[in-house]
Structures are given as C-alpha cells and as structure tokens.
Coordinates of C-alpha atoms and ligand atoms in Angstrom, one line a residue:
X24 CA -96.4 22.7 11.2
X25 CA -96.2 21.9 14.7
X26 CA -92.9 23.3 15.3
X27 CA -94.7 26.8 13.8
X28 CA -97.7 26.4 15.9
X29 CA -95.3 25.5 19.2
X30 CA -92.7 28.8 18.3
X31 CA -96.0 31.5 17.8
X32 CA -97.6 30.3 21.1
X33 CA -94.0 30.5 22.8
X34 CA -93.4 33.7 21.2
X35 CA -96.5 35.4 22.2
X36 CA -96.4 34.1 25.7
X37 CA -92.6 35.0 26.0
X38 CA -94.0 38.5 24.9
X39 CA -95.8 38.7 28.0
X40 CA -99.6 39.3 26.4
X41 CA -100.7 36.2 28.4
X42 CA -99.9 37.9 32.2
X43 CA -102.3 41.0 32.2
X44 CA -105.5 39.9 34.2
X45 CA -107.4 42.3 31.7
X46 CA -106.2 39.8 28.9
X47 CA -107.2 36.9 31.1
X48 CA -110.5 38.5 31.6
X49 CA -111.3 39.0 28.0
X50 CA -110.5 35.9 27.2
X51 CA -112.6 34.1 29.5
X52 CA -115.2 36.3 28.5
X53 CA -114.9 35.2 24.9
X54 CA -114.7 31.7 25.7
X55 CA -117.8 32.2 27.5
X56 CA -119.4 34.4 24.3
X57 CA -118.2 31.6 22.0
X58 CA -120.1 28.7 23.4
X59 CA -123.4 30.6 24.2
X60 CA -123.7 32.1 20.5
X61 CA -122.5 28.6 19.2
X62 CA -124.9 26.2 21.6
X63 CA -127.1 24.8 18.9
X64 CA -124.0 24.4 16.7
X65 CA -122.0 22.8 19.7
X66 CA -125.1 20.1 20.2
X67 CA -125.7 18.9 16.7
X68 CA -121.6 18.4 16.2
X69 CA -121.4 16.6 19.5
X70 CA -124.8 14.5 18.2
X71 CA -123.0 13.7 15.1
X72 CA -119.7 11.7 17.1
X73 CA -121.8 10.5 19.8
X74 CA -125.3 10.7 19.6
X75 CA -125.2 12.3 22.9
X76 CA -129.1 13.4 23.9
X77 CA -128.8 17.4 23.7
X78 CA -129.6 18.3 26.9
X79 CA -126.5 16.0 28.1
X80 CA -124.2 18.2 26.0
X81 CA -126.3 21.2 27.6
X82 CA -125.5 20.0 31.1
X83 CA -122.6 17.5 31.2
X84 CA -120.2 19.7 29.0
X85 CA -121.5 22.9 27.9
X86 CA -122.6 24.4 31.4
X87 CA -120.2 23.2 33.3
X88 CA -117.5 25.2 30.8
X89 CA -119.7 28.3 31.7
X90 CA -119.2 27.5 35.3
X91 CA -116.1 26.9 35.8
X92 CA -114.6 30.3 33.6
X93 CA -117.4 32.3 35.2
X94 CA -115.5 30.6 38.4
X95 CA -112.1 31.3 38.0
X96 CA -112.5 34.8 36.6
X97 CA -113.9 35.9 39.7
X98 CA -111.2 34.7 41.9
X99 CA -108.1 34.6 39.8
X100 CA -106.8 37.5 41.1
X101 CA -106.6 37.0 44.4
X102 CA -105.2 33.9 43.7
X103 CA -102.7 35.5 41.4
X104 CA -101.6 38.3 44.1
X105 CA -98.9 38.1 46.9
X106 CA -99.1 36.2 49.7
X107 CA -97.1 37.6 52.6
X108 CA -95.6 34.4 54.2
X109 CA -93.3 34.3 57.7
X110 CA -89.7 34.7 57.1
X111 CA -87.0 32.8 59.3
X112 CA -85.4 34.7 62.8
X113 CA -82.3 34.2 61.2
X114 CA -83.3 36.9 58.6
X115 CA -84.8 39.4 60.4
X116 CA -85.8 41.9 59.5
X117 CA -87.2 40.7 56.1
X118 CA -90.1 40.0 54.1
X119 CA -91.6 37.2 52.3
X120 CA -94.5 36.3 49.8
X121 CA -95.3 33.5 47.3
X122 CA -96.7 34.5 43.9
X123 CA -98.2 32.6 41.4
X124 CA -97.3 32.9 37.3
X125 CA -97.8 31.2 34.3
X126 CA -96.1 28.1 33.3
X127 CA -96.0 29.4 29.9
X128 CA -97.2 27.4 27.1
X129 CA -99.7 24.3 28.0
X130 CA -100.7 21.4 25.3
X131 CA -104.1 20.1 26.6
X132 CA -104.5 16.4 25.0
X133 CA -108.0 15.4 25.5
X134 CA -110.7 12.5 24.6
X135 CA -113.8 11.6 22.9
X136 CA -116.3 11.3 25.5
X137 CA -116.7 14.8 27.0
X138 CA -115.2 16.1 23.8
X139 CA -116.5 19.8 24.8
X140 CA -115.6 19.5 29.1
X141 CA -113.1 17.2 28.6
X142 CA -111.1 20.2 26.1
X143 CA -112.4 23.2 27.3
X144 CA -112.3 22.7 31.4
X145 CA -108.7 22.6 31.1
X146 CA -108.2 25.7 28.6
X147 CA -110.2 27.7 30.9
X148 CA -107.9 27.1 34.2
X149 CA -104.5 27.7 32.0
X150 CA -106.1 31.0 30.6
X151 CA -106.7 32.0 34.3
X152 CA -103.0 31.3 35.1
X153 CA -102.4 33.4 32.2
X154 CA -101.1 30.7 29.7
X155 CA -100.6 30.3 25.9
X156 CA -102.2 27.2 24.9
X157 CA -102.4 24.2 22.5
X158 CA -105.3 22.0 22.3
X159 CA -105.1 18.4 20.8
X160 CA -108.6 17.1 20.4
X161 CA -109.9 13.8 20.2
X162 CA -109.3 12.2 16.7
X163 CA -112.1 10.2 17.7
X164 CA -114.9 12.6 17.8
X165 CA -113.5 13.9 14.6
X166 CA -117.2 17.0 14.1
X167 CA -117.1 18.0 17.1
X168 CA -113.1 18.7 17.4
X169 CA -113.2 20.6 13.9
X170 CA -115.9 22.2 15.0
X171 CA -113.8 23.5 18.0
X172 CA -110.7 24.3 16.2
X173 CA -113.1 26.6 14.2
X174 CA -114.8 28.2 17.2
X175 CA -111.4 28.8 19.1
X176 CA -109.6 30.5 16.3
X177 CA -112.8 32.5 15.6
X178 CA -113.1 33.8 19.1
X179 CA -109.4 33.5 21.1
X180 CA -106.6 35.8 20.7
X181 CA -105.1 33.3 17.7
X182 CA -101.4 34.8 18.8
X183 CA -101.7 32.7 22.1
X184 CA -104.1 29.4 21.3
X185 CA -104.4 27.0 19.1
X186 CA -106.5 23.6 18.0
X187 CA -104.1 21.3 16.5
X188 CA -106.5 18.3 14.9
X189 CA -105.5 14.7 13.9
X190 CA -104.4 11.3 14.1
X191 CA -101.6 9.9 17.2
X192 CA -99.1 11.3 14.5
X193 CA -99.7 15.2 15.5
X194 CA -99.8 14.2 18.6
X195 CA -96.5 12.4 18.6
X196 CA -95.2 15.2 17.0
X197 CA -96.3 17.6 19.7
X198 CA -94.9 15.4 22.6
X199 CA -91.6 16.7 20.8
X200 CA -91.5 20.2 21.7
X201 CA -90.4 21.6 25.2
X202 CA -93.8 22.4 26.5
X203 CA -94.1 23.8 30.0
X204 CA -97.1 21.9 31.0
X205 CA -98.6 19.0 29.6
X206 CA -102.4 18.1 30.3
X207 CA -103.3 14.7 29.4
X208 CA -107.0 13.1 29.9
X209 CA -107.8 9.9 28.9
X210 CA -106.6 5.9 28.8
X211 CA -103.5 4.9 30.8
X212 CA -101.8 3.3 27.6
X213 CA -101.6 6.8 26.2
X214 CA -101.0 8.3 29.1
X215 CA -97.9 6.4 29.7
X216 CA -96.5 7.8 26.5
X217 CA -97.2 10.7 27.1
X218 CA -95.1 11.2 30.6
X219 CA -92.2 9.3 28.7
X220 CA -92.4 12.2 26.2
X221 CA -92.4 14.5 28.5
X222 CA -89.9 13.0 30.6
X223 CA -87.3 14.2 28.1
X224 CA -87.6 17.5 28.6
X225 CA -88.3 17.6 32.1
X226 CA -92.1 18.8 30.9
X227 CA -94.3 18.5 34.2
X228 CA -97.5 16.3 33.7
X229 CA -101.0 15.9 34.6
X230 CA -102.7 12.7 33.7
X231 CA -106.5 12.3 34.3
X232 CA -107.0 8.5 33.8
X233 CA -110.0 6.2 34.4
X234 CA -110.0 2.7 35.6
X235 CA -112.9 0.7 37.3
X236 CA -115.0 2.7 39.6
X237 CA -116.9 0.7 41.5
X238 CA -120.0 1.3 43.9
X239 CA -120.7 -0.9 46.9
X240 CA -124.6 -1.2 48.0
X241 CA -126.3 -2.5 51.4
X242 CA -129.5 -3.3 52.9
X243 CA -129.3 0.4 55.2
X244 CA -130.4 2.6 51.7
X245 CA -133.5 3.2 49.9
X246 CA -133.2 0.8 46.9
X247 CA -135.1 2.7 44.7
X248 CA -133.2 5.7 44.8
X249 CA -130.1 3.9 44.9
X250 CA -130.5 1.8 41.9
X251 CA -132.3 5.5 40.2
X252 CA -128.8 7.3 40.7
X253 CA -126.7 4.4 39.6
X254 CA -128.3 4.1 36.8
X255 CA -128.0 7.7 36.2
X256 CA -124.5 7.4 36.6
X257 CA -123.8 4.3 34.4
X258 CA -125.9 5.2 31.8
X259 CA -125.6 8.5 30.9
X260 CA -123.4 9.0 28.0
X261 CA -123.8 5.1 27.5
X262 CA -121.6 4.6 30.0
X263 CA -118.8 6.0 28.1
X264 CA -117.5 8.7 31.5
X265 CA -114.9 8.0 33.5
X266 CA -116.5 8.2 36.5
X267 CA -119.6 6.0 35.7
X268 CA -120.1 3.1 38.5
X269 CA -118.1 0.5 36.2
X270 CA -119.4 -2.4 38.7
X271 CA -121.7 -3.1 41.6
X272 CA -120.7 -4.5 44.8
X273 CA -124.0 -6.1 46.6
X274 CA -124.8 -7.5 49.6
X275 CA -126.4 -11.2 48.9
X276 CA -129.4 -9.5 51.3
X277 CA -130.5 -6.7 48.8
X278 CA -128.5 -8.0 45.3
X279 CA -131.5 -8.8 43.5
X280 CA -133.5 -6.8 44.2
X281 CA -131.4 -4.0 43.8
X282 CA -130.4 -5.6 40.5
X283 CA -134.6 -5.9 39.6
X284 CA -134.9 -2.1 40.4
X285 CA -131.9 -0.9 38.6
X286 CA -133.5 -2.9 35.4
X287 CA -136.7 -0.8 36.3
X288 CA -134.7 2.3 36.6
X289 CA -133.9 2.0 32.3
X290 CA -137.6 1.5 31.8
X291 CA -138.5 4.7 33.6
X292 CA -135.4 6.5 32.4
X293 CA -135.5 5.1 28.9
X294 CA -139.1 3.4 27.8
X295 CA -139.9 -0.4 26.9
X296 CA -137.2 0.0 23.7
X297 CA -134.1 2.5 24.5
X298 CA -133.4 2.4 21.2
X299 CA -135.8 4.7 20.6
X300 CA -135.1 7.0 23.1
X301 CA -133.7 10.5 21.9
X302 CA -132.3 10.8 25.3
X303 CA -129.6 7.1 25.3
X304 CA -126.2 7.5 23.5
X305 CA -124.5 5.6 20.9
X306 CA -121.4 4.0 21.4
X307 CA -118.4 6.2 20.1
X308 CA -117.4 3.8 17.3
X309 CA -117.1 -0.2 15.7
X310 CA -114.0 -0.5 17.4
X311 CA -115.3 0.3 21.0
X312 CA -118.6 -0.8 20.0
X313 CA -116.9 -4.7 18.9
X314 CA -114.8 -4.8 22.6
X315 CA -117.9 -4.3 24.3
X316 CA -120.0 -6.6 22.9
X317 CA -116.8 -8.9 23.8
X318 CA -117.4 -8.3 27.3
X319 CA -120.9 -9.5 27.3
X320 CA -119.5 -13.1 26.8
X321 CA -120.0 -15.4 30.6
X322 CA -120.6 -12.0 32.4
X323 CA -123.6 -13.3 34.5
X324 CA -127.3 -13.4 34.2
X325 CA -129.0 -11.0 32.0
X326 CA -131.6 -8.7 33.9
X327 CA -132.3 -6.3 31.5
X328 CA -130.9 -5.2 28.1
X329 CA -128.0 -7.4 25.9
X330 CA -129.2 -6.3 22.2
X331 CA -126.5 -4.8 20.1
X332 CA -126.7 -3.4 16.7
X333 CA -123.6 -2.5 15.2
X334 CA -124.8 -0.5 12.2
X335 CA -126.3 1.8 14.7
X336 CA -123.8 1.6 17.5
X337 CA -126.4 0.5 19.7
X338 CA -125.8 -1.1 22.9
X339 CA -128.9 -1.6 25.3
X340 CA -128.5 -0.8 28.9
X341 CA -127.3 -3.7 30.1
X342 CA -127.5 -5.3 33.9
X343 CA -125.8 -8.4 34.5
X344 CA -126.0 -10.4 37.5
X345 CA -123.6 -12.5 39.7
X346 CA -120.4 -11.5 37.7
X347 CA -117.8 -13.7 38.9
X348 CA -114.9 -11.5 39.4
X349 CA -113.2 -13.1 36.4
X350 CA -115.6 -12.8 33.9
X351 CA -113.9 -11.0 31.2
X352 CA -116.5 -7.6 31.9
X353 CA -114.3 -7.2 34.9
X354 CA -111.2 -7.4 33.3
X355 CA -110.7 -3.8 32.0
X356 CA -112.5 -0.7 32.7
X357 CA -115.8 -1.1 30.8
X358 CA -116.4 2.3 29.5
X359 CA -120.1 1.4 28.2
X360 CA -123.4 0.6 29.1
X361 CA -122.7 -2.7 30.4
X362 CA -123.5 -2.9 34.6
X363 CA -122.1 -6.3 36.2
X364 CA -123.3 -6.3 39.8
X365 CA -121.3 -8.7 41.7
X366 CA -122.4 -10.7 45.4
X367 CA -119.9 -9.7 48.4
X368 CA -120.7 -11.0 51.5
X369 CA -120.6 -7.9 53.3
X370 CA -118.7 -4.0 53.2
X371 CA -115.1 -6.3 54.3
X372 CA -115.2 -8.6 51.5
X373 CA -115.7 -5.2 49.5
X374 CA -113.2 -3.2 50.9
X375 CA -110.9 -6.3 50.4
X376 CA -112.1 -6.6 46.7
X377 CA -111.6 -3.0 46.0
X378 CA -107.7 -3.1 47.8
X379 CA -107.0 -6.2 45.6
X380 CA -107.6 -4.2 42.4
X381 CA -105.6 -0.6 40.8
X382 CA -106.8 2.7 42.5
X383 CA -110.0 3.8 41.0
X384 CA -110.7 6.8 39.9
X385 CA -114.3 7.1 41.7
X386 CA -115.6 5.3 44.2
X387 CA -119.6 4.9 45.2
X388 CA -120.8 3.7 49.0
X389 CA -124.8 3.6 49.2
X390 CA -124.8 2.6 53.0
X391 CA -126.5 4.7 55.9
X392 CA -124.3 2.6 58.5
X393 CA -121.9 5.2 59.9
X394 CA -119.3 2.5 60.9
X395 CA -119.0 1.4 57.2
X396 CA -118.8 4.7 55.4
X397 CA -115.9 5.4 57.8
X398 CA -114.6 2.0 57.0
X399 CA -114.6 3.0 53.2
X400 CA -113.4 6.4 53.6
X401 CA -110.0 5.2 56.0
X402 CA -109.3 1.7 54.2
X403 CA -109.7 2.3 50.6
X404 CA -108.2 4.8 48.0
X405 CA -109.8 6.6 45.0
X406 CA -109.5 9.9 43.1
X407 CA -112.5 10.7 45.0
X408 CA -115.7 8.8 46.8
X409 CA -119.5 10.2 46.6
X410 CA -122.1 8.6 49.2
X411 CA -125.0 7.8 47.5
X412 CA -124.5 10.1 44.5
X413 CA -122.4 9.0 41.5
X414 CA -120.7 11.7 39.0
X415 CA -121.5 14.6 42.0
X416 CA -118.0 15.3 42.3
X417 CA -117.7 16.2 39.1
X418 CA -119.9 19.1 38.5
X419 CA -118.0 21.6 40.9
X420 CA -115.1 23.8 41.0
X421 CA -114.8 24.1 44.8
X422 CA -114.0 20.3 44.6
X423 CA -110.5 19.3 43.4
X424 CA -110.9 16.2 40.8
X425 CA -108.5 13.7 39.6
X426 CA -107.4 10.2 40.1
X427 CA -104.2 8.6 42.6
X428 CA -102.1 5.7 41.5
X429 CA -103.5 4.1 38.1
X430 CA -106.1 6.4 37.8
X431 CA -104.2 9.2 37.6
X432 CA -101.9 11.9 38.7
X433 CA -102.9 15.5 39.8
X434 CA -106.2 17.4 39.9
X435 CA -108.1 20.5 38.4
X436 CA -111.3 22.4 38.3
X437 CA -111.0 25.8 40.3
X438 CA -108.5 26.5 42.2
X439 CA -106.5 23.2 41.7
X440 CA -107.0 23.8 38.0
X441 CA -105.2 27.0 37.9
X442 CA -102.4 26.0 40.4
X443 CA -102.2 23.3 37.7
X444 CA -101.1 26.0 35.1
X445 CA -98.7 28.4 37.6
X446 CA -95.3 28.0 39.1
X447 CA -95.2 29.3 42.7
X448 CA -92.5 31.5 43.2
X449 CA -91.3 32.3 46.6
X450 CA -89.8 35.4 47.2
X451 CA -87.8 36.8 49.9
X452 CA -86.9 40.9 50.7
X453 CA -84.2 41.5 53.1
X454 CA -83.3 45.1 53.4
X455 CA -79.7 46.0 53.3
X456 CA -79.9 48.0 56.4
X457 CA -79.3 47.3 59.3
X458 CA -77.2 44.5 58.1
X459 CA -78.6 41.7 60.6
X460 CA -77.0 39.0 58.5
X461 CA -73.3 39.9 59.6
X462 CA -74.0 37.0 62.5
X463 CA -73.9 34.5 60.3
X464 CA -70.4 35.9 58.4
X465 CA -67.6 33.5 58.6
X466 CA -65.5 33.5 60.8
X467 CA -67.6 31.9 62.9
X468 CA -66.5 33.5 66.1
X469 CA -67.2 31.9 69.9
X470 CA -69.5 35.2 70.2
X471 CA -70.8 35.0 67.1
X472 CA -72.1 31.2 67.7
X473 CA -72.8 32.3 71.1
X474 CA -75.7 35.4 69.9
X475 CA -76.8 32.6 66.9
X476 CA -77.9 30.3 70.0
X477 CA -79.3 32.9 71.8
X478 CA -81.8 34.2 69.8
X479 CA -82.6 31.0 68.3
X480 CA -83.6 29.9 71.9
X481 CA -85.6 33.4 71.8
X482 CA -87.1 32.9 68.4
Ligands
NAD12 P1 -108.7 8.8 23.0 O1 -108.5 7.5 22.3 O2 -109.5 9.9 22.4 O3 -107.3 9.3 23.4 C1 -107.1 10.5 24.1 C2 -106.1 11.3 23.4 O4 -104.9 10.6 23.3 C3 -106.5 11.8 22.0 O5 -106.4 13.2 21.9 C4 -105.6 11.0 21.1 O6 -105.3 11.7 19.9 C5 -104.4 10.8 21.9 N1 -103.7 9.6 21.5 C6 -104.2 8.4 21.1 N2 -103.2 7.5 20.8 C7 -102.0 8.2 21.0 C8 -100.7 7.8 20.8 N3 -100.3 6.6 20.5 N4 -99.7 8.8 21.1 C9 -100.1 10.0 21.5 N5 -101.4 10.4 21.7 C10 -102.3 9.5 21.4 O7 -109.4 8.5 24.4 P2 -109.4 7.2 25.2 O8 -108.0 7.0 25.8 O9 -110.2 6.2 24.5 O10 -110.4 7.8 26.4 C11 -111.0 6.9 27.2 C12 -110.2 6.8 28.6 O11 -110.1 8.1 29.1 C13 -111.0 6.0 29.6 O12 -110.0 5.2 30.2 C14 -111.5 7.0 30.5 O13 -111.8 6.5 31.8 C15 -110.5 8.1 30.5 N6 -111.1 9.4 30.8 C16 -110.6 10.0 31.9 C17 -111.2 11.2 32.3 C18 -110.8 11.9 33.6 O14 -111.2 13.0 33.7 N7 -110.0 11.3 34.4 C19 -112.2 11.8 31.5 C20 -112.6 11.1 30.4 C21 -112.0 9.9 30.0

C-alpha cells in the first residue's frame, strides 16, 4: 500500500502539476477553505485525543495554519523567481541567477500534541515550494488524525497528497521509499530512526526535537507577570508542547516567592479545582500519564497541585520547589504539567547549569539587567531564546523555528519553511560570443598567464 501511495505522489509530481504557482495557490486556498468550514469538527476531534480547551485548538493550531498559508501564498513567488547573482571576472561577460524548485515528494511525520500545527504547518510550506506530499500522523491522537486523513482527501488535489494513518509499522514502511525530503517532528528516539532511514537513500532530513527548555528568573522583573507567562507557557496544553518552560532556574532572592505566585497564577488561570476547568488539558494517554506521575517521586516541595487521576488523565498543575538537579523530574524532558523550579545562586551558576546539559530547544531569561541578557544570548545555545515571554517564537512566520544539537536539526515556518521543501539551483549563462573564455584554453601560454594576471589584478 505504501509503495502505491509513494509511486502516485511520485508520479503526479514527476508530471509536473505540483510547479504552477496557480496550483500552489489553489491549493493553499483549499487548505485554508478546509479548516474554516471544518473548525467545529476540527475542535471536538482534537477534544476527543486530548481534551485540549477549544479555544487552544482555535489559537495554538488552527489559526496559526491560517496564518502561515495566508503567509507564504503571498510571497512564494518572489521567493520562487530568479535571483540575478554576480558572476566571476573570469567569465565575463555572463549571467547568473539562483532559483528555487521543488524537492519533489515530502513525507511529513508528525506527533500528538499539536496534532493539527504540528501536521499541517509543514504541508503548507512544501505546497508553497510546490511539492507532492505524504502525511504520517500521530498514531497517538488516533480522532483527530482520521479526522485529517478525511479532510485532506476531501479538499487537496488527491493525485499529489496523501494521509497515511497507523501504527510505527506504516511508518517503518514509509522510511523505505526514496523520498526527497523527510520532515520529522517529535522525540529524539524516533528521530534517530528516522535519519538512519533516510540515510540510505541519501533522503535529506529535518528533525524538530524537544528536550528541556529551561527559563532562568531574577530579582530585576515584575514577579507577577513573570510567574503569569510561565505559567501560561507550562500549562497550556498540560504541559505537553515542546517549547513549554520544562524547569525554572531561580535566584535564592526571589525563588519563593516567585514559586508562591506561579501557584497563584493556576488559581487565577484555573479556579480552586483545575479539574474542573473546561480550559486545562488531559494528559495524551496511561502510558505518558504513568511516567509522569513517576516523575513526581523526591522532586521537591509541593507548592501547588500533585493530584492524579488516571481514569481521567488528570494531572494537576503541579509546582515543585528546590528540585535538586537529580531528582528524577529533571532527568528527561518532562512533557507535562509538572514545573520543578530549581535555586541557582545567580545568572553564572545558570548559564553553567544550562552548558552542562543537551541544547535545548527554547530557552526563557526574565531579567531586566542588560549585562545578563547579553550573558545568555553569547554563552548559551538553544533553538531559540524569548525574554520574558515563553512560546512567542512560535506564533510567527517571519521567525525561523527549530532546535540545534539534541533538539534538533533545521528550521521552518515562512520563508525557512519553504526553503525547507526547494533545491536551490544555481545557474550560470555565458554567451557564445565573444568567446572570452579562450584565455583560459590550454595551452597555457606565457601571454596567456600573463592577461589571466592582469585582469585578475583589475577585477
Ligand atoms: P509520537 O509518539 O506521536 O511520535 C511522533 C511520530 O513518530 C508519530 O507519527 C509516530 O507514528 C512516529 N513513530 C513512533 N515510533 C516510531 C518508530 N519506532 N519508527 C518510526 N516512526 C515512529 O510523538 P512523541 O515522540 O511522543 O512527541 C513528543 C516529542 O516531540 C517531545 O520530545 C516533544 O518535545 C517533541 N516535539 C517537538 C516539536 C518541535 O516542533 N520541535 C513539536 C512537538 C513535539
């Protein structure tokens, strides 16, 4: 089945129906039609996997879709046209540009947690670099992904995409065929399968990972609206985005009460019982919801939250206090709504702390002290860093997003997302008359080397 799926979208793109920016246009357009007439539909199925609050899916997956094709549309032309580029003396007179085409046929793997975003963000750039695609959704988030199989056959040329659903089987059995670009979002274990696979045919990857993000506060902010946007950012989704502040780095000045107001921050955001708040997630499923109850073992003091119930999938949002760096909550990204905040003497011991650990994907600074935002900003590396706001670099396509070393490799969204997707060919025009080259003819004569020199020295 695969094979069949693989050879239509190679045949249609080999066909050439993918290349016309009309096409590209329409089909933009139609992913666009597709999610407005489908919102309510879109909501309830992504309800079903997560119990994601709907204005979340509105704004967090949905919008951002809308954005980002209503984005590239407008400029994908220009960024498909030629681009004159200089051309070496030794050719002159000639002419050069760079032009940008399609890879050709792109498999987009993608996770659970954005199941909408996290599928569609990527689609959207390939279709603007005029690609065939195949989507693998999340088996994980099993509504929601049938739900999108449904929507994309319904509304996309079905010649050039397709929704492959299913286990790590299909997906194996994808990582078998020659595809020209593979897009891969989510864990690092799965991610280094998938660049193995693709190794063996030479397939070039992009691999958006997570890790642990972490956010470093002092005593220069506003506490309140500090701990209001981190737990924004930790919370949202029940801490299940990769981006969330996993843990908080706090100076011993401001760590409590920071840790007090954060804990306040889930009353106001959430009410007295979050449980019965229609606008706190659940906890994707037994499996994830068991390892993160694990994690709650010798992870500090509790400030707020701890109560679990696994019939429900419910995890309270959780603030622990003086983590000690080897509790097991800071041994592996926590992906939930668990928030260890950890003492550090001051932004050094940080720094160092960060630099000790795998290169996160995100990290947070909440300091107004120039010298130590520059400090973070020179000494540490992340896929990106946000002062004072969590998640913000997300929600645009003028800002390239991915992670760097363990967090990942590459970046999309806008106009990294469709250079993701093209091939940038370089091409060179050198008229036939007058034949200029005949200085560079063997054999290499003393004049001949004499006029190379010369106008080199000119040039
Ligand atoms: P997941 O379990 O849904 O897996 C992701 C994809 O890999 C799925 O489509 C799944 O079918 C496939 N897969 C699973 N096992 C496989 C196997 N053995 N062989 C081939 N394919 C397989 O998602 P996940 O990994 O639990 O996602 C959570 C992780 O993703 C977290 O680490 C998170 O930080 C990261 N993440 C990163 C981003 C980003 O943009 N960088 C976004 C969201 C999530």
């Amino acid at each position: 089945m695969t094979s069949d799926i693989f050879s239509r979208l190679q045949r249609t793109f080999r066909s050439g129906r993918t290349k016309p920016l009309s096409w590209r246009r329409s089909q933009l357009d139609a992913m666009r039609r597709m999610l407005a007439e489908n919102k309510q539909a879109i909501i309830e199925a992504v309800r079903a996997d997560l119990g994601k609050p709907a204005s979340e899916t509105l704004l967090m997956e949905i919008d951002l879709v809308m954005d980002e094709a209503r984005f590239v549309r407008r400029r994908m032309g220009m960024w498909s046209s030629r681009h004159p580029k200089p051309i070496h003396w030794l050719l002159q007179p000639a002419f050069g540009w760079t032009l940008a085409e399609p890879k050709g046929v792109a498999l987009v793997i993608s996770p659970w947690n954005y199941p909408v975003l996290l599928s569609l963000e990527p689609m959207v750039d390939a279709i603007a670099a005029g690609n065939a695609v195949c989507l693998k959704p999340s088996e994980l988030s099993p509504t929601i992904s049938h739900l999108l199989a449904e929507l994309v056959a319904r509304y996309l040329d079905p010649d050039a995409f397709a929704v492959v659903e299913g286990s790590p089987e299909e997906t194996t059995a994808l990582l078998e065929k020659p595809f020209d670009h593979i897009f891969y979002t989510g864990g690092g274990r799965v991610g280094r399968i998938v660049m193995e696979a693709a190794a063996k045919h030479l397939t070039p990857v992009t691999l958006e990972l997570g890790g642990k993000s972490p956010c470093f506060v002092d005593h220069t902010v506003n506490l309140n609206t500090a701990a209001r946007r981190i737990a924004w950012g930790k919370f949202t989704n029940a801490g299940q985005t990769c981006v969330a502040p996993d843990y908080v780095l706090a100076t011993p000045d401001i760590a409590q009460m920071l840790a007090d107001r954060i804990a306040l921050a889930v009353t106001e955001f959430y009410g007295d019982d979050p449980r019965q708040s229609s606008d706190f997630a659940r906890i994707v499923n037994e499996r994830h919801f068991d390892r993160l109850t694990g994690l709650l073992a010798d992870g500090g003091r509790l400030v707020c939250g701890g109560q679990t119930d696994r019939a429900d999938r419910y995890i309270a949002p959780t603030v622990l206090f003086g983590t000690s760096p080897d509790a097991p909550v800071m041994r592996e990204e926590i992906f939930g709504p668990i928030l260890p905040i950890l003492v550090v003497r001051d932004a050094d011991a940080a720094i160092d702390f960060i630099n000790e650990r795998s290169r996160p994907l995100a990290a947070y600074v909440f300091s107004r002290d120039a010298e130590t935002r520059k400090r973070f900003e020179r000494d540490t590396s992340s896929g990106a860093l946000g002062y004072a706001i969590p998640l913000g670099h997300l929600i645009s396509s003028r800002l390239p997003f991915g992670g760097v070393g363990g967090s990942g490799i590459g970046a999309y969204h806008g106009k990294e997302g469709f250079k993701v997707f093209s091939h940038v060919k370089t091409v060179v025009d050198k008229p036939q008359f007058p034949d200029t080259l005949q200085v560079v003819y063997p054999p290499f004569t003393t004049l001949r080397q004499a006029l190379i020199r010369i106008v080199a020295k000119l040039s």
